Amino acid sequence: MKRNARILWITKTASCMALLSVLQATTTSLGNTLVTGSLVNLMLILSVMAGGLSSGLTVAVMSPVLAKFFGIGPLWAIIPLIALGNAVLSLLWHILGNNRRLLRRAAYGLALTTGALAKCAVLYLGIVRLAVPLLRLPAPQAAALSGMFSFPQLFTAVAGGLLAILIMPAIQRALRAGEL
């Protein structure tokens, strides 16, 4: 990676991380994980679509760690599983959302549905079916984690994807014009 490309990558990735941190910190006080989750997924998708795969994966992996430091993340033991779910979403958006053989709307639609379903499946299987039973958590905590990492993940990934589809054209125009 050339020096200017490296500086641009650092700038885009750091900007996405900073915006993600602000969104996590400010929306947590609302007490609505659906809002926070949707905005986090939006940032995951925007970071991969605007900054490339390595930027998107960096933001995807760091997101649950930052959430834990803000006091909004769950147990340290499941953070790698959350990072994996985020990475799967980012990877699928990178592969499918950037598919030049499809019309942009079709590529985004395919990335939206596949990414949301895959992230939800990874989190459900990894956390609800594997981690919760292995961790032998008290019933209320197990129920809370199971509820949080099942169907709501599909909803927040779809909502974040729809927001990204609305915002992405403006961001791509700004990137092409050299404004971002």
mmCIF file with all atom_site columns, C-alpha atoms in Angstrom:
data_model
loop_
_atom_site.group_PDB
_atom_site.id
_atom_site.type_symbol
_atom_site.label_atom_id
_atom_site.label_alt_id
_atom_site.label_comp_id
_atom_site.label_asym_id
_atom_site.label_entity_id
_atom_site.label_seq_id
_atom_site.pdbx_PDB_ins_code
_atom_site.Cartn_x
_atom_site.Cartn_y
_atom_site.Cartn_z
_atom_site.occupancy
_atom_site.B_iso_or_equiv
_atom_site.pdbx_formal_charge
_atom_site.auth_seq_id
_atom_site.auth_comp_id
_atom_site.auth_asym_id
_atom_site.auth_atom_id
_atom_site.pdbx_PDB_model_num
ATOM 1   C CA . MET A 1 1   ? 0.000   0.000   0.000   1.00 0.00 ? 1   MET A CA 1
ATOM 2   C CA . LYS A 1 2   ? 1.456   3.348   -0.998  1.00 0.00 ? 2   LYS A CA 1
ATOM 3   C CA . ARG A 1 3   ? 1.856   6.071   1.581   1.00 0.00 ? 3   ARG A CA 1
ATOM 4   C CA . ASN A 1 4   ? -1.077  8.212   0.380   1.00 0.00 ? 4   ASN A CA 1
ATOM 5   C CA . ALA A 1 5   ? -3.327  5.145   0.112   1.00 0.00 ? 5   ALA A CA 1
ATOM 6   C CA . ARG A 1 6   ? -2.327  4.097   3.621   1.00 0.00 ? 6   ARG A CA 1
ATOM 7   C CA . ILE A 1 7   ? -3.065  7.568   5.010   1.00 0.00 ? 7   ILE A CA 1
ATOM 8   C CA . LEU A 1 8   ? -6.429  7.589   3.240   1.00 0.00 ? 8   LEU A CA 1
ATOM 9   C CA . TRP A 1 9   ? -7.245  4.129   4.646   1.00 0.00 ? 9   TRP A CA 1
ATOM 10  C CA . ILE A 1 10  ? -6.335  5.222   8.171   1.00 0.00 ? 10  ILE A CA 1
ATOM 11  C CA . THR A 1 11  ? -8.410  8.376   7.789   1.00 0.00 ? 11  THR A CA 1
ATOM 12  C CA . LYS A 1 12  ? -11.498 6.564   6.490   1.00 0.00 ? 12  LYS A CA 1
ATOM 13  C CA . THR A 1 13  ? -11.245 3.794   9.067   1.00 0.00 ? 13  THR A CA 1
ATOM 14  C CA . ALA A 1 14  ? -10.645 6.204   11.954  1.00 0.00 ? 14  ALA A CA 1
ATOM 15  C CA . SER A 1 15  ? -13.561 8.381   10.823  1.00 0.00 ? 15  SER A CA 1
ATOM 16  C CA . CYS A 1 16  ? -15.881 5.378   10.723  1.00 0.00 ? 16  CYS A CA 1
ATOM 17  C CA . MET A 1 17  ? -14.639 4.220   14.140  1.00 0.00 ? 17  MET A CA 1
ATOM 18  C CA . ALA A 1 18  ? -15.153 7.687   15.604  1.00 0.00 ? 18  ALA A CA 1
ATOM 19  C CA . LEU A 1 19  ? -18.656 7.981   14.189  1.00 0.00 ? 19  LEU A CA 1
ATOM 20  C CA . LEU A 1 20  ? -19.474 4.473   15.384  1.00 0.00 ? 20  LEU A CA 1
ATOM 21  C CA . SER A 1 21  ? -18.241 5.364   18.888  1.00 0.00 ? 21  SER A CA 1
ATOM 22  C CA . VAL A 1 22  ? -20.344 8.512   18.996  1.00 0.00 ? 22  VAL A CA 1
ATOM 23  C CA . LEU A 1 23  ? -23.435 6.623   17.796  1.00 0.00 ? 23  LEU A CA 1
ATOM 24  C CA . GLN A 1 24  ? -22.946 3.852   20.346  1.00 0.00 ? 24  GLN A CA 1
ATOM 25  C CA . ALA A 1 25  ? -22.340 6.272   23.201  1.00 0.00 ? 25  ALA A CA 1
ATOM 26  C CA . THR A 1 26  ? -25.250 8.588   22.403  1.00 0.00 ? 26  THR A CA 1
ATOM 27  C CA . THR A 1 27  ? -27.931 6.066   21.455  1.00 0.00 ? 27  THR A CA 1
ATOM 28  C CA . THR A 1 28  ? -27.298 3.791   24.418  1.00 0.00 ? 28  THR A CA 1
ATOM 29  C CA . SER A 1 29  ? -28.873 6.351   26.714  1.00 0.00 ? 29  SER A CA 1
ATOM 30  C CA . LEU A 1 30  ? -32.114 5.901   24.758  1.00 0.00 ? 30  LEU A CA 1
ATOM 31  C CA . GLY A 1 31  ? -32.329 2.376   26.151  1.00 0.00 ? 31  GLY A CA 1
ATOM 32  C CA . ASN A 1 32  ? -33.403 0.980   22.795  1.00 0.00 ? 32  ASN A CA 1
ATOM 33  C CA . THR A 1 33  ? -31.030 -1.676  21.473  1.00 0.00 ? 33  THR A CA 1
ATOM 34  C CA . LEU A 1 34  ? -32.928 -1.770  18.169  1.00 0.00 ? 34  LEU A CA 1
ATOM 35  C CA . VAL A 1 35  ? -31.950 1.838   17.442  1.00 0.00 ? 35  VAL A CA 1
ATOM 36  C CA . THR A 1 36  ? -28.342 1.343   18.541  1.00 0.00 ? 36  THR A CA 1
ATOM 37  C CA . GLY A 1 37  ? -28.040 -1.965  16.676  1.00 0.00 ? 37  GLY A CA 1
ATOM 38  C CA . SER A 1 38  ? -29.480 -0.520  13.472  1.00 0.00 ? 38  SER A CA 1
ATOM 39  C CA . LEU A 1 39  ? -27.048 2.406   13.550  1.00 0.00 ? 39  LEU A CA 1
ATOM 40  C CA . VAL A 1 40  ? -24.103 0.122   14.325  1.00 0.00 ? 40  VAL A CA 1
ATOM 41  C CA . ASN A 1 41  ? -25.014 -2.058  11.339  1.00 0.00 ? 41  ASN A CA 1
ATOM 42  C CA . LEU A 1 42  ? -25.328 1.079   9.218   1.00 0.00 ? 42  LEU A CA 1
ATOM 43  C CA . MET A 1 43  ? -21.774 2.055   10.184  1.00 0.00 ? 43  MET A CA 1
ATOM 44  C CA . LEU A 1 44  ? -20.456 -1.454  9.503   1.00 0.00 ? 44  LEU A CA 1
ATOM 45  C CA . ILE A 1 45  ? -21.917 -1.342  6.002   1.00 0.00 ? 45  ILE A CA 1
ATOM 46  C CA . LEU A 1 46  ? -20.819 2.223   5.270   1.00 0.00 ? 46  LEU A CA 1
ATOM 47  C CA . SER A 1 47  ? -17.282 1.497   6.442   1.00 0.00 ? 47  SER A CA 1
ATOM 48  C CA . VAL A 1 48  ? -16.906 -1.501  4.139   1.00 0.00 ? 48  VAL A CA 1
ATOM 49  C CA . MET A 1 49  ? -18.571 0.198   1.179   1.00 0.00 ? 49  MET A CA 1
ATOM 50  C CA . ALA A 1 50  ? -16.655 3.483   1.546   1.00 0.00 ? 50  ALA A CA 1
ATOM 51  C CA . GLY A 1 51  ? -13.353 2.278   2.985   1.00 0.00 ? 51  GLY A CA 1
ATOM 52  C CA . GLY A 1 52  ? -12.981 -1.192  1.514   1.00 0.00 ? 52  GLY A CA 1
ATOM 53  C CA . LEU A 1 53  ? -12.880 -4.651  3.025   1.00 0.00 ? 53  LEU A CA 1
ATOM 54  C CA . SER A 1 54  ? -9.980  -4.095  5.427   1.00 0.00 ? 54  SER A CA 1
ATOM 55  C CA . SER A 1 55  ? -11.566 -0.925  6.784   1.00 0.00 ? 55  SER A CA 1
ATOM 56  C CA . GLY A 1 56  ? -14.929 -2.632  7.153   1.00 0.00 ? 56  GLY A CA 1
ATOM 57  C CA . LEU A 1 57  ? -13.454 -5.648  8.909   1.00 0.00 ? 57  LEU A CA 1
ATOM 58  C CA . THR A 1 58  ? -11.494 -3.423  11.281  1.00 0.00 ? 58  THR A CA 1
ATOM 59  C CA . VAL A 1 59  ? -14.643 -1.542  12.265  1.00 0.00 ? 59  VAL A CA 1
ATOM 60  C CA . ALA A 1 60  ? -16.598 -4.822  12.494  1.00 0.00 ? 60  ALA A CA 1
ATOM 61  C CA . VAL A 1 61  ? -14.130 -6.375  14.922  1.00 0.00 ? 61  VAL A CA 1
ATOM 62  C CA . MET A 1 62  ? -13.605 -3.253  17.012  1.00 0.00 ? 62  MET A CA 1
ATOM 63  C CA . SER A 1 63  ? -17.306 -2.417  17.364  1.00 0.00 ? 63  SER A CA 1
ATOM 64  C CA . PRO A 1 64  ? -18.148 -4.941  20.127  1.00 0.00 ? 64  PRO A CA 1
ATOM 65  C CA . VAL A 1 65  ? -14.906 -4.130  21.942  1.00 0.00 ? 65  VAL A CA 1
ATOM 66  C CA . LEU A 1 66  ? -15.795 -0.431  21.973  1.00 0.00 ? 66  LEU A CA 1
ATOM 67  C CA . ALA A 1 67  ? -19.313 -1.292  23.107  1.00 0.00 ? 67  ALA A CA 1
ATOM 68  C CA . LYS A 1 68  ? -17.877 -3.239  26.037  1.00 0.00 ? 68  LYS A CA 1
ATOM 69  C CA . PHE A 1 69  ? -15.669 -0.300  27.011  1.00 0.00 ? 69  PHE A CA 1
ATOM 70  C CA . PHE A 1 70  ? -18.738 1.977   26.901  1.00 0.00 ? 70  PHE A CA 1
ATOM 71  C CA . GLY A 1 71  ? -20.458 -0.422  29.258  1.00 0.00 ? 71  GLY A CA 1
ATOM 72  C CA . ILE A 1 72  ? -23.064 -1.489  26.712  1.00 0.00 ? 72  ILE A CA 1
ATOM 73  C CA . GLY A 1 73  ? -21.479 -4.688  25.498  1.00 0.00 ? 73  GLY A CA 1
ATOM 74  C CA . PRO A 1 74  ? -22.257 -8.111  26.893  1.00 0.00 ? 74  PRO A CA 1
ATOM 75  C CA . LEU A 1 75  ? -19.812 -10.611 28.374  1.00 0.00 ? 75  LEU A CA 1
ATOM 76  C CA . TRP A 1 76  ? -16.221 -10.635 27.129  1.00 0.00 ? 76  TRP A CA 1
ATOM 77  C CA . ALA A 1 77  ? -16.667 -14.319 26.284  1.00 0.00 ? 77  ALA A CA 1
ATOM 78  C CA . ILE A 1 78  ? -19.131 -13.588 23.482  1.00 0.00 ? 78  ILE A CA 1
ATOM 79  C CA . ILE A 1 79  ? -17.403 -10.545 21.985  1.00 0.00 ? 79  ILE A CA 1
ATOM 80  C CA . PRO A 1 80  ? -15.470 -12.704 19.463  1.00 0.00 ? 80  PRO A CA 1
ATOM 81  C CA . LEU A 1 81  ? -18.801 -14.155 18.292  1.00 0.00 ? 81  LEU A CA 1
ATOM 82  C CA . ILE A 1 82  ? -20.281 -10.678 17.867  1.00 0.00 ? 82  ILE A CA 1
ATOM 83  C CA . ALA A 1 83  ? -17.154 -9.632  15.956  1.00 0.00 ? 83  ALA A CA 1
ATOM 84  C CA . LEU A 1 84  ? -17.577 -12.696 13.727  1.00 0.00 ? 84  LEU A CA 1
ATOM 85  C CA . GLY A 1 85  ? -21.216 -11.801 13.018  1.00 0.00 ? 85  GLY A CA 1
ATOM 86  C CA . ASN A 1 86  ? -20.180 -8.235  12.176  1.00 0.00 ? 86  ASN A CA 1
ATOM 87  C CA . ALA A 1 87  ? -17.363 -9.498  9.952   1.00 0.00 ? 87  ALA A CA 1
ATOM 88  C CA . VAL A 1 88  ? -19.744 -11.795 8.058   1.00 0.00 ? 88  VAL A CA 1
ATOM 89  C CA . LEU A 1 89  ? -22.096 -8.864  7.435   1.00 0.00 ? 89  LEU A CA 1
ATOM 90  C CA . SER A 1 90  ? -19.193 -6.694  6.239   1.00 0.00 ? 90  SER A CA 1
ATOM 91  C CA . LEU A 1 91  ? -17.740 -9.419  4.023   1.00 0.00 ? 91  LEU A CA 1
ATOM 92  C CA . LEU A 1 92  ? -21.058 -10.118 2.316   1.00 0.00 ? 92  LEU A CA 1
ATOM 93  C CA . TRP A 1 93  ? -21.700 -6.426  1.727   1.00 0.00 ? 93  TRP A CA 1
ATOM 94  C CA . HIS A 1 94  ? -18.216 -6.121  0.240   1.00 0.00 ? 94  HIS A CA 1
ATOM 95  C CA . ILE A 1 95  ? -18.674 -9.107  -2.073  1.00 0.00 ? 95  ILE A CA 1
ATOM 96  C CA . LEU A 1 96  ? -22.310 -8.650  -3.053  1.00 0.00 ? 96  LEU A CA 1
ATOM 97  C CA . GLY A 1 97  ? -22.800 -4.905  -2.676  1.00 0.00 ? 97  GLY A CA 1
ATOM 98  C CA . ASN A 1 98  ? -19.867 -4.189  -4.977  1.00 0.00 ? 98  ASN A CA 1
ATOM 99  C CA . ASN A 1 99  ? -20.882 -6.767  -7.605  1.00 0.00 ? 99  ASN A CA 1
ATOM 100 C CA . ARG A 1 100 ? -20.399 -5.010  -10.944 1.00 0.00 ? 100 ARG A CA 1
ATOM 101 C CA . ARG A 1 101 ? -22.336 -7.685  -12.867 1.00 0.00 ? 101 ARG A CA 1
ATOM 102 C CA . LEU A 1 102 ? -25.568 -6.748  -11.113 1.00 0.00 ? 102 LEU A CA 1
ATOM 103 C CA . LEU A 1 103 ? -27.473 -3.512  -11.200 1.00 0.00 ? 103 LEU A CA 1
ATOM 104 C CA . ARG A 1 104 ? -26.649 -1.475  -8.111  1.00 0.00 ? 104 ARG A CA 1
ATOM 105 C CA . ARG A 1 105 ? -30.162 -1.937  -6.676  1.00 0.00 ? 105 ARG A CA 1
ATOM 106 C CA . ALA A 1 106 ? -29.990 -5.699  -7.174  1.00 0.00 ? 106 ALA A CA 1
ATOM 107 C CA . ALA A 1 107 ? -26.495 -5.869  -5.662  1.00 0.00 ? 107 ALA A CA 1
ATOM 108 C CA . TYR A 1 108 ? -27.587 -3.851  -2.640  1.00 0.00 ? 108 TYR A CA 1
ATOM 109 C CA . GLY A 1 109 ? -30.753 -5.899  -2.240  1.00 0.00 ? 109 GLY A CA 1
ATOM 110 C CA . LEU A 1 110 ? -28.796 -9.142  -2.398  1.00 0.00 ? 110 LEU A CA 1
ATOM 111 C CA . ALA A 1 111 ? -26.216 -7.812  0.083   1.00 0.00 ? 111 ALA A CA 1
ATOM 112 C CA . LEU A 1 112 ? -28.994 -6.596  2.387   1.00 0.00 ? 112 LEU A CA 1
ATOM 113 C CA . THR A 1 113 ? -30.888 -9.883  2.562   1.00 0.00 ? 113 THR A CA 1
ATOM 114 C CA . THR A 1 114 ? -27.905 -12.239 2.529   1.00 0.00 ? 114 THR A CA 1
ATOM 115 C CA . GLY A 1 115 ? -25.876 -10.152 4.970   1.00 0.00 ? 115 GLY A CA 1
ATOM 116 C CA . ALA A 1 116 ? -28.743 -9.759  7.442   1.00 0.00 ? 116 ALA A CA 1
ATOM 117 C CA . LEU A 1 117 ? -29.663 -13.448 7.343   1.00 0.00 ? 117 LEU A CA 1
ATOM 118 C CA . ALA A 1 118 ? -26.049 -14.583 7.657   1.00 0.00 ? 118 ALA A CA 1
ATOM 119 C CA . LYS A 1 119 ? -25.259 -12.231 10.560  1.00 0.00 ? 119 LYS A CA 1
ATOM 120 C CA . CYS A 1 120 ? -28.411 -13.299 12.387  1.00 0.00 ? 120 CYS A CA 1
ATOM 121 C CA . ALA A 1 121 ? -27.572 -16.976 11.812  1.00 0.00 ? 121 ALA A CA 1
ATOM 122 C CA . VAL A 1 122 ? -23.979 -16.592 13.028  1.00 0.00 ? 122 VAL A CA 1
ATOM 123 C CA . LEU A 1 123 ? -25.059 -14.777 16.185  1.00 0.00 ? 123 LEU A CA 1
ATOM 124 C CA . TYR A 1 124 ? -27.946 -17.136 16.897  1.00 0.00 ? 124 TYR A CA 1
ATOM 125 C CA . LEU A 1 125 ? -25.898 -20.286 16.405  1.00 0.00 ? 125 LEU A CA 1
ATOM 126 C CA . GLY A 1 126 ? -22.771 -18.922 18.068  1.00 0.00 ? 126 GLY A CA 1
ATOM 127 C CA . ILE A 1 127 ? -24.313 -17.194 21.054  1.00 0.00 ? 127 ILE A CA 1
ATOM 128 C CA . VAL A 1 128 ? -27.772 -18.648 21.674  1.00 0.00 ? 128 VAL A CA 1
ATOM 129 C CA . ARG A 1 129 ? -27.058 -22.254 20.750  1.00 0.00 ? 129 ARG A CA 1
ATOM 130 C CA . LEU A 1 130 ? -23.363 -22.551 21.674  1.00 0.00 ? 130 LEU A CA 1
ATOM 131 C CA . ALA A 1 131 ? -22.104 -19.896 24.099  1.00 0.00 ? 131 ALA A CA 1
ATOM 132 C CA . VAL A 1 132 ? -25.142 -19.502 26.370  1.00 0.00 ? 132 VAL A CA 1
ATOM 133 C CA . PRO A 1 133 ? -25.352 -23.247 27.174  1.00 0.00 ? 133 PRO A CA 1
ATOM 134 C CA . LEU A 1 134 ? -21.553 -23.535 27.583  1.00 0.00 ? 134 LEU A CA 1
ATOM 135 C CA . LEU A 1 135 ? -21.324 -20.523 29.885  1.00 0.00 ? 135 LEU A CA 1
ATOM 136 C CA . ARG A 1 136 ? -24.041 -21.902 32.176  1.00 0.00 ? 136 ARG A CA 1
ATOM 137 C CA . LEU A 1 137 ? -25.407 -18.457 32.900  1.00 0.00 ? 137 LEU A CA 1
ATOM 138 C CA . PRO A 1 138 ? -28.199 -17.798 35.379  1.00 0.00 ? 138 PRO A CA 1
ATOM 139 C CA . ALA A 1 139 ? -31.597 -18.220 33.694  1.00 0.00 ? 139 ALA A CA 1
ATOM 140 C CA . PRO A 1 140 ? -32.453 -14.479 33.528  1.00 0.00 ? 140 PRO A CA 1
ATOM 141 C CA . GLN A 1 141 ? -29.091 -13.592 31.952  1.00 0.00 ? 141 GLN A CA 1
ATOM 142 C CA . ALA A 1 142 ? -29.295 -16.547 29.545  1.00 0.00 ? 142 ALA A CA 1
ATOM 143 C CA . ALA A 1 143 ? -32.800 -15.495 28.510  1.00 0.00 ? 143 ALA A CA 1
ATOM 144 C CA . ALA A 1 144 ? -31.718 -11.871 27.993  1.00 0.00 ? 144 ALA A CA 1
ATOM 145 C CA . LEU A 1 145 ? -28.747 -12.847 25.816  1.00 0.00 ? 145 LEU A CA 1
ATOM 146 C CA . SER A 1 146 ? -30.814 -15.352 23.863  1.00 0.00 ? 146 SER A CA 1
ATOM 147 C CA . GLY A 1 147 ? -33.480 -12.735 23.214  1.00 0.00 ? 147 GLY A CA 1
ATOM 148 C CA . MET A 1 148 ? -30.955 -10.100 22.229  1.00 0.00 ? 148 MET A CA 1
ATOM 149 C CA . PHE A 1 149 ? -28.997 -12.297 19.807  1.00 0.00 ? 149 PHE A CA 1
ATOM 150 C CA . SER A 1 150 ? -31.826 -13.900 17.886  1.00 0.00 ? 150 SER A CA 1
ATOM 151 C CA . PHE A 1 151 ? -34.560 -12.244 15.790  1.00 0.00 ? 151 PHE A CA 1
ATOM 152 C CA . PRO A 1 152 ? -33.711 -8.627  16.768  1.00 0.00 ? 152 PRO A CA 1
ATOM 153 C CA . GLN A 1 153 ? -30.352 -9.079  14.999  1.00 0.00 ? 153 GLN A CA 1
ATOM 154 C CA . LEU A 1 154 ? -32.165 -9.732  11.723  1.00 0.00 ? 154 LEU A CA 1
ATOM 155 C CA . PHE A 1 155 ? -34.263 -6.608  12.196  1.00 0.00 ? 155 PHE A CA 1
ATOM 156 C CA . THR A 1 156 ? -31.293 -4.354  13.043  1.00 0.00 ? 156 THR A CA 1
ATOM 157 C CA . ALA A 1 157 ? -29.202 -5.695  10.146  1.00 0.00 ? 157 ALA A CA 1
ATOM 158 C CA . VAL A 1 158 ? -32.061 -5.060  7.698   1.00 0.00 ? 158 VAL A CA 1
ATOM 159 C CA . ALA A 1 159 ? -32.731 -1.592  9.137   1.00 0.00 ? 159 ALA A CA 1
ATOM 160 C CA . GLY A 1 160 ? -29.030 -0.697  8.996   1.00 0.00 ? 160 GLY A CA 1
ATOM 161 C CA . GLY A 1 161 ? -28.831 -1.992  5.434   1.00 0.00 ? 161 GLY A CA 1
ATOM 162 C CA . LEU A 1 162 ? -31.845 0.027   4.323   1.00 0.00 ? 162 LEU A CA 1
ATOM 163 C CA . LEU A 1 163 ? -30.353 3.168   5.851   1.00 0.00 ? 163 LEU A CA 1
ATOM 164 C CA . ALA A 1 164 ? -27.047 2.421   4.102   1.00 0.00 ? 164 ALA A CA 1
ATOM 165 C CA . ILE A 1 165 ? -28.812 1.991   0.759   1.00 0.00 ? 165 ILE A CA 1
ATOM 166 C CA . LEU A 1 166 ? -30.371 5.432   1.219   1.00 0.00 ? 166 LEU A CA 1
ATOM 167 C CA . ILE A 1 167 ? -27.112 7.120   2.254   1.00 0.00 ? 167 ILE A CA 1
ATOM 168 C CA . MET A 1 168 ? -24.579 5.280   0.079   1.00 0.00 ? 168 MET A CA 1
ATOM 169 C CA . PRO A 1 169 ? -25.226 7.138   -3.211  1.00 0.00 ? 169 PRO A CA 1
ATOM 170 C CA . ALA A 1 170 ? -24.378 10.491  -1.596  1.00 0.00 ? 170 ALA A CA 1
ATOM 171 C CA . ILE A 1 171 ? -21.251 9.062   0.029   1.00 0.00 ? 171 ILE A CA 1
ATOM 172 C CA . GLN A 1 172 ? -20.113 7.462   -3.223  1.00 0.00 ? 172 GLN A CA 1
ATOM 173 C CA . ARG A 1 173 ? -20.619 10.752  -5.093  1.00 0.00 ? 173 ARG A CA 1
ATOM 174 C CA . ALA A 1 174 ? -18.547 12.557  -2.455  1.00 0.00 ? 174 ALA A CA 1
ATOM 175 C CA . LEU A 1 175 ? -15.808 9.906   -2.648  1.00 0.00 ? 175 LEU A CA 1
ATOM 176 C CA . ARG A 1 176 ? -15.662 10.191  -6.438  1.00 0.00 ? 176 ARG A CA 1
ATOM 177 C CA . ALA A 1 177 ? -15.511 13.980  -6.197  1.00 0.00 ? 177 ALA A CA 1
ATOM 178 C CA . GLY A 1 178 ? -12.690 13.736  -3.664  1.00 0.00 ? 178 GLY A CA 1
ATOM 179 C CA . GLU A 1 179 ? -14.708 15.383  -0.917  1.00 0.00 ? 179 GLU A CA 1
ATOM 180 C CA . LEU A 1 180 ? -14.314 12.447  1.502   1.00 0.00 ? 180 LEU A CA 1
#
